[in-house]
Tab-separated table of C-alpha atoms in Angstrom:
chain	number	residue	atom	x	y	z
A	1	UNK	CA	0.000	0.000	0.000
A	2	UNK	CA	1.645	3.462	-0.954
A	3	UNK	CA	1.594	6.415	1.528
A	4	UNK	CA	1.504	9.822	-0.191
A	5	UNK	CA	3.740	12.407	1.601
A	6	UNK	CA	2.523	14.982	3.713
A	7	UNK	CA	2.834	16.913	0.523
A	8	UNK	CA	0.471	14.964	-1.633
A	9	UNK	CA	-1.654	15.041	1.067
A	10	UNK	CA	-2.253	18.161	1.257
A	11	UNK	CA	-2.539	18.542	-2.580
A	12	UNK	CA	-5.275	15.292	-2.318
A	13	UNK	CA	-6.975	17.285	-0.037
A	14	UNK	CA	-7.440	20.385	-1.978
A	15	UNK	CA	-8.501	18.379	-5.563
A	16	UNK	CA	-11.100	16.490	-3.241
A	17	UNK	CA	-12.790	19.528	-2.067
A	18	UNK	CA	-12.311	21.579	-5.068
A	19	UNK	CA	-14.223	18.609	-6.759
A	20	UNK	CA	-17.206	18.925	-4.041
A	21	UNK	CA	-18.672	22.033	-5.649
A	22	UNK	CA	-18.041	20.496	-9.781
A	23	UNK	CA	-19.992	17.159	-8.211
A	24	UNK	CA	-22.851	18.867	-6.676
A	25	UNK	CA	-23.271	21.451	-10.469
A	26	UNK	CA	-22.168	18.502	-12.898
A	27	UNK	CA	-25.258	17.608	-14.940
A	28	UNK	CA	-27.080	20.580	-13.866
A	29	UNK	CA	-25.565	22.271	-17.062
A	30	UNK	CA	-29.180	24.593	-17.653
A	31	UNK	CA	-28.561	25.899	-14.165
A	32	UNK	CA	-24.868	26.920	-14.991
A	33	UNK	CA	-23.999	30.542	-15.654
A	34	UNK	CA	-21.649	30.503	-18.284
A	35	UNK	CA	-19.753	33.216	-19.891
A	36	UNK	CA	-17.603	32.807	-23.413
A	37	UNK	CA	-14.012	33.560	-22.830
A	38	UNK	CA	-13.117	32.709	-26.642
A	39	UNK	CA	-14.072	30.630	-29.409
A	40	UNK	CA	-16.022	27.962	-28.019
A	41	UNK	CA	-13.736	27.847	-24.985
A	42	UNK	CA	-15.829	28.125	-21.994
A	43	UNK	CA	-15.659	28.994	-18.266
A	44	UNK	CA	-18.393	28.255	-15.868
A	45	UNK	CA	-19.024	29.903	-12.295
A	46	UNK	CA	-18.298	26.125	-10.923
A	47	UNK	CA	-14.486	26.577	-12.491
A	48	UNK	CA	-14.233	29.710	-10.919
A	49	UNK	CA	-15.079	28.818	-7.778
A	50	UNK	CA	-12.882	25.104	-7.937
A	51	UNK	CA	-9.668	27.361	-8.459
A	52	UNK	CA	-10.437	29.575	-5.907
A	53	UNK	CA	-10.913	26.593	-3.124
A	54	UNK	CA	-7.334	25.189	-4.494
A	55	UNK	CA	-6.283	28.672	-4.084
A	56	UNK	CA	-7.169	28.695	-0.649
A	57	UNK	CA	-5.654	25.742	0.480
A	58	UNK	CA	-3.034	25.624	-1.243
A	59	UNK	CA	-1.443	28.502	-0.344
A	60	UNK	CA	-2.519	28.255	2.766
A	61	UNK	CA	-0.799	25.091	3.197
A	62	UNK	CA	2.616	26.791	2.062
A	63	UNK	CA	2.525	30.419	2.047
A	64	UNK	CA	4.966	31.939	-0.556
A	65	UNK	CA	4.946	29.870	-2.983
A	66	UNK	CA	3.619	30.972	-6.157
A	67	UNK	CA	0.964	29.969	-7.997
A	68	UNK	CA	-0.066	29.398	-11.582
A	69	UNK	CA	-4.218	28.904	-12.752
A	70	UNK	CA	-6.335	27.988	-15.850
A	71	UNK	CA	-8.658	31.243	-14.624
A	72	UNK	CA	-6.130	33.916	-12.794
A	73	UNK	CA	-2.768	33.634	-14.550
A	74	UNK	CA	1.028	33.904	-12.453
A	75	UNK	CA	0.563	35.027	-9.154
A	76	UNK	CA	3.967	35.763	-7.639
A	77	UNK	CA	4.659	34.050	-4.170
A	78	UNK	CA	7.667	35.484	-2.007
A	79	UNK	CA	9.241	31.584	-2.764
A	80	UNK	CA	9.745	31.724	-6.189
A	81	UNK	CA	11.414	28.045	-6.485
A	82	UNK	CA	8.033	26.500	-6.118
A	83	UNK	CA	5.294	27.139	-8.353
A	84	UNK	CA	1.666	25.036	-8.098
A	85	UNK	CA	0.391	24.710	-11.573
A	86	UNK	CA	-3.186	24.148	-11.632
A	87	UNK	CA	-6.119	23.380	-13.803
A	88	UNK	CA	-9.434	23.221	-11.689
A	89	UNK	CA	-11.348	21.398	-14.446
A	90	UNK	CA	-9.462	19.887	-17.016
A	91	UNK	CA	-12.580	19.304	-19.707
A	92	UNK	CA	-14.709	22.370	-19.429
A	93	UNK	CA	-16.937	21.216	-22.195
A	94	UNK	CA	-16.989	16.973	-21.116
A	95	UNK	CA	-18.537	19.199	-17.801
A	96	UNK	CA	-20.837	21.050	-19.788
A	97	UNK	CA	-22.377	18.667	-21.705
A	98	UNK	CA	-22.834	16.347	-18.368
A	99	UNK	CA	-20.542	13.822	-19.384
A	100	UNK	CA	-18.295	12.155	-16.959
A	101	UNK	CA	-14.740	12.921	-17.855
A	102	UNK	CA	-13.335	15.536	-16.403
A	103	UNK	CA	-10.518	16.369	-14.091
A	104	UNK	CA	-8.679	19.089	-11.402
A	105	UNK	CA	-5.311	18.570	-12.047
A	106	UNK	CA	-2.535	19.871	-9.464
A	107	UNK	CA	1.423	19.668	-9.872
A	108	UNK	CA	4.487	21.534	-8.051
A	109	UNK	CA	7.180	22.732	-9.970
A	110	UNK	CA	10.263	22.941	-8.096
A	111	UNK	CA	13.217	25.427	-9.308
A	112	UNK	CA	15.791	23.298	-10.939
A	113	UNK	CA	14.363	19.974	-10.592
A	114	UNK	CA	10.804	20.346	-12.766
A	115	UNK	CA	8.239	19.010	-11.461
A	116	UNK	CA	8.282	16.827	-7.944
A	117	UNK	CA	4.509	15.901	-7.700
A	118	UNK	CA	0.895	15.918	-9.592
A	119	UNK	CA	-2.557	14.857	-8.536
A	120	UNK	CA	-5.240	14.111	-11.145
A	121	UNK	CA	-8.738	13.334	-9.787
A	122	UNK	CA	-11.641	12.742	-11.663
A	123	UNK	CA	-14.707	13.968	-9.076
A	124	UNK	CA	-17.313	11.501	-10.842
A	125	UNK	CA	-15.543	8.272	-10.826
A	126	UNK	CA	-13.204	8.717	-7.818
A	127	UNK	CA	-10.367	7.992	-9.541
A	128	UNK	CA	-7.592	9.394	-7.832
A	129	UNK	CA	-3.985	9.485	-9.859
A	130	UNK	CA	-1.177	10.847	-7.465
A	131	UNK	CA	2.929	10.960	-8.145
A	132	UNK	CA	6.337	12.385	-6.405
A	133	UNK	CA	9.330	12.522	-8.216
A	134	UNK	CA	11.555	9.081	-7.594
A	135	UNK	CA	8.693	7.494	-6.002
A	136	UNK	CA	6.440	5.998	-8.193
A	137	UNK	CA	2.891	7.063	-9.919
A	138	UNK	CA	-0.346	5.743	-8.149
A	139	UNK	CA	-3.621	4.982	-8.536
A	140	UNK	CA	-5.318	5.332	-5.025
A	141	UNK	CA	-3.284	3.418	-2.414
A	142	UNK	CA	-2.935	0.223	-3.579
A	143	UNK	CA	-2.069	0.295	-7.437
A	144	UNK	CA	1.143	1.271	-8.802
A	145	UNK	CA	0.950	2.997	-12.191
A	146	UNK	CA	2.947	1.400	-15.167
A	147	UNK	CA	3.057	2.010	-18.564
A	148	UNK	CA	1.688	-0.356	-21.067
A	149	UNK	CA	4.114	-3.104	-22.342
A	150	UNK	CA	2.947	-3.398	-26.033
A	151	UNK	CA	5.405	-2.977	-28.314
A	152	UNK	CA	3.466	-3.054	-32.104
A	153	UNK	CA	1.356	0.130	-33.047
A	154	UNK	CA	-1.336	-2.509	-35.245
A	155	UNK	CA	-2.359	-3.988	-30.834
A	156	UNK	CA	-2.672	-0.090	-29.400
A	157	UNK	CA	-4.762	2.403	-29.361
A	158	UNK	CA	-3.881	5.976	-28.704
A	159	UNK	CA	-5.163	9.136	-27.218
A	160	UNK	CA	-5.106	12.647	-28.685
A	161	UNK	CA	-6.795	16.341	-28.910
A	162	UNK	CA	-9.149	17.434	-32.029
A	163	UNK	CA	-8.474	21.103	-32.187
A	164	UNK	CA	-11.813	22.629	-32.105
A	165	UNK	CA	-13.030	25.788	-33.141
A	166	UNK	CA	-10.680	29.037	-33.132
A	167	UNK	CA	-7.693	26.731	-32.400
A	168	UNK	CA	-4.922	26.780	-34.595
A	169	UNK	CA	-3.460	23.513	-36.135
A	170	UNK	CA	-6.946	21.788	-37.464
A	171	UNK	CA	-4.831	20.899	-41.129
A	172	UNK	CA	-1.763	19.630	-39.540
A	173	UNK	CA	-4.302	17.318	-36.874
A	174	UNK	CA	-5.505	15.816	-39.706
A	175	UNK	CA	-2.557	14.344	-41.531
A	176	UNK	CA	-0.851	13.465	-38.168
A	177	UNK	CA	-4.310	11.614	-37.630
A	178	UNK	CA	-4.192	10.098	-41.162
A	179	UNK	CA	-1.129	8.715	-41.086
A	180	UNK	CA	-1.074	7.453	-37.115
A	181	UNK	CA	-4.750	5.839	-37.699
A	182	UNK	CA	-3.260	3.796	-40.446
A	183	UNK	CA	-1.219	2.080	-38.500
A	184	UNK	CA	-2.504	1.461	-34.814
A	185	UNK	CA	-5.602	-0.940	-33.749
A	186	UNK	CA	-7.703	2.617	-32.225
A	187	UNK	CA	-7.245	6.570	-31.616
A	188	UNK	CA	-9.610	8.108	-29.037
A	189	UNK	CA	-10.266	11.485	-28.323
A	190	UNK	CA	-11.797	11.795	-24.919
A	191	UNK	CA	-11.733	15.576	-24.350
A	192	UNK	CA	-9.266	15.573	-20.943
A	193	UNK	CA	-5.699	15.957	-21.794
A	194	UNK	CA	-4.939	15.390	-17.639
A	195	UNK	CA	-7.099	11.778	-18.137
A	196	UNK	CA	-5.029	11.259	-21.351
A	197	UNK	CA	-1.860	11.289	-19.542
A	198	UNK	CA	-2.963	9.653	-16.466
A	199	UNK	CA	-4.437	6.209	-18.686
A	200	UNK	CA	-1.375	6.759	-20.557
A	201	UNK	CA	0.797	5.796	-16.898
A	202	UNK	CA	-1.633	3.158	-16.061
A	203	UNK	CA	-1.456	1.065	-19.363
A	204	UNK	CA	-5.409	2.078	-20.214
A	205	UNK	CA	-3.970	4.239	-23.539
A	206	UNK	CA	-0.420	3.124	-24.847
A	207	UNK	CA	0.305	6.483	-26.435
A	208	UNK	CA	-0.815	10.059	-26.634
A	209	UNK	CA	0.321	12.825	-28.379
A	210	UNK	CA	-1.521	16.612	-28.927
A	211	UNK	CA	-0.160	20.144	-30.080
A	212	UNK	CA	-1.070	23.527	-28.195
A	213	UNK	CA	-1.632	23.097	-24.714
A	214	UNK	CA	-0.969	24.540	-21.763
A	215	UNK	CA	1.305	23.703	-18.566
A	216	UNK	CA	-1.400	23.120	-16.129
A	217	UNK	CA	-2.331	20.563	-19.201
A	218	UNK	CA	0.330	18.887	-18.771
A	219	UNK	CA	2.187	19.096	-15.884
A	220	UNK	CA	1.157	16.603	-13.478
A	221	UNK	CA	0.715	13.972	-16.149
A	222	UNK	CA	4.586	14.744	-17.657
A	223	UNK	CA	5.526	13.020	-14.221
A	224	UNK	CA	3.126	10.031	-13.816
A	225	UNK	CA	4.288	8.840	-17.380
A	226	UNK	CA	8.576	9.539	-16.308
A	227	UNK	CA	7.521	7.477	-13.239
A	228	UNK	CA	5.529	4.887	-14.593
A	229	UNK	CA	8.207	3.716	-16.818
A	230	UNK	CA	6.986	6.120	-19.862
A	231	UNK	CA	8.801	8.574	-21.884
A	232	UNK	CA	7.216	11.666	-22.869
A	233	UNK	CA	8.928	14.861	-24.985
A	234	UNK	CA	7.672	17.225	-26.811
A	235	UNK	CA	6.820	16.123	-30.040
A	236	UNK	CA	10.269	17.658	-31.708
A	237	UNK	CA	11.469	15.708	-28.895
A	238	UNK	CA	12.299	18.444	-26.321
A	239	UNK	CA	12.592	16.540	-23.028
A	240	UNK	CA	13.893	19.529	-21.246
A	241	UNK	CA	11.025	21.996	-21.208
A	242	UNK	CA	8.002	19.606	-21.767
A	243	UNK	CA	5.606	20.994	-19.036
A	244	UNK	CA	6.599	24.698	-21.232
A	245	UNK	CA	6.977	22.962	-24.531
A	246	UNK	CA	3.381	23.324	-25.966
A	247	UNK	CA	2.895	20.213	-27.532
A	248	UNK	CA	3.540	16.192	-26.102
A	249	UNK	CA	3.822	12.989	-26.902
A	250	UNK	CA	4.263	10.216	-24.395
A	251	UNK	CA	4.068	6.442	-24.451
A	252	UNK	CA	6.068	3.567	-23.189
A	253	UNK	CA	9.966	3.306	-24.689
A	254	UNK	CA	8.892	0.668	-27.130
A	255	UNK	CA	6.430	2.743	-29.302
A	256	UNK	CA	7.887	6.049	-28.615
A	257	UNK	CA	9.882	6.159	-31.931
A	258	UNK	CA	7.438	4.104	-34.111
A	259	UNK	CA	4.735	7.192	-33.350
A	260	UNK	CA	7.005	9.757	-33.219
A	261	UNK	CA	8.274	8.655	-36.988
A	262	UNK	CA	4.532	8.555	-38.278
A	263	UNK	CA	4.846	12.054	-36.758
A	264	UNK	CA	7.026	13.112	-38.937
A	265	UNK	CA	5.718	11.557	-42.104
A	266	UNK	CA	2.843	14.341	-40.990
């Protein structure tokens, strides 16, 4: 049975409360008040309020360090090795629309060593996806996270992102689709790029790759993949500044080049 740190325990603690408030509005999407922040791109008074709460806590929990959200931007601690990165609900529009795939996503980036620990939790199911660097990737307390051991694309299937409307990159989607589809047994877009990573470290999805996205994407899921055995880079294979690098692809060593290569022929 793995024990999360006192760390992780205090970042469990804020995604489960944060996800009290998206449980008690999810499916109750005519009583939301909603306001457009782009094209298609929506924000809802429960996402709001979920940030806020892992505002709260968080920095409550350890004052100075900084803080980066989906809704308020950089906010400049006094301790500016330590950044949280966090997305309070990671599938806005999977929310919306009542369906069950959603996620608040937490990491802590930690000056000069990346990122040291993430928390995914999906509020519907329960499922609770928790990491620290060198320690292993976790599902709950009993199961440890490993990436999937297949090793031919034509036996996986593989996650990604359809950009949707007013994002950039719809033409180049398309022939990375066409030629990955070609070759692998499924592709799934399931409209959580925190989920995507987190199946990816727990052998549900063998690969996933997606352009334009954001840290608090990305960032707790760039460290349950490194720690479940997985290698992720960006996908002109920038290992270095992943979390930064605005576009990913991560699978298990074994398919890594075979996808990145059908990549390419994109």
């Amino acid at each position: 049975m793995a024990t999360p740190s006192a760390l992780l325990n205090v970042m469990i603690d804020a995604a489960r409360k944060a996800a009290r408030g998206l449980a008690r509005d999810f499916g109750e999407v005519t009583e939301l008040q909603v306001s457009k922040k782009g094209a298609a791109d929506f924000v809802t008074n429960a996402d709001i309020k979920a940030e806020q709460t892992l505002f709260e806590i968080l920095t409550k929990a350890r004052p100075g360090y900084s803080f980066l959200g989906e809704e308020r931007g950089m906010i400049e601690g006094t301790d500016k090795t330590h950044t949280w990165i966090v997305d309070p609900l990671d599938g806005t529009t999977n929310f919306m629309h009542a369906i069950p795939h959603f996620a608040v996503n937490i990491a802590l980036q930690r000056e000069g060593e990346g990122v040291v620990a993430g928390v995914t939790y999906n509020p519907i199911t329960h499922d609770l996806f928790w990491v620290e660097k060198g320690k292993g990737a976790f599902l709950g307390a009993e199961k440890r996270l490993r990436v999937a051991a297949r090793r031919h694309l034509d036996e996986s299937v593989l996650a990604t992102g359809v950009p949707f409307a007013g994002k950039p990159g719809h033409g180049q989607f398309l022939k990375e689709l066409h030629q990955v589809s070609q070759k692998v047994a499924g592709v799934r877009r399931f409209g959580s790029a925190a989920l995507d990573l987190a199946w990816v470290a727990a052998g549900r999805f063998d690969a996933y790759w997606e352009r334009n996205l954001n840290p608090w994407d990305v960032a707790a899921g760039v460290l349950m993949i490194q720690e479940s055995g997985g290698k992720v880079t960006t996908i002109d294979e920038n290992d270095h500044d992943v979390v930064q690098g605005k576009s990913i692809l991560a699978s298990n060593q074994d398919l890594y080049p075979l996808i990145l290569e059908r990549l390419r022929a994109a």
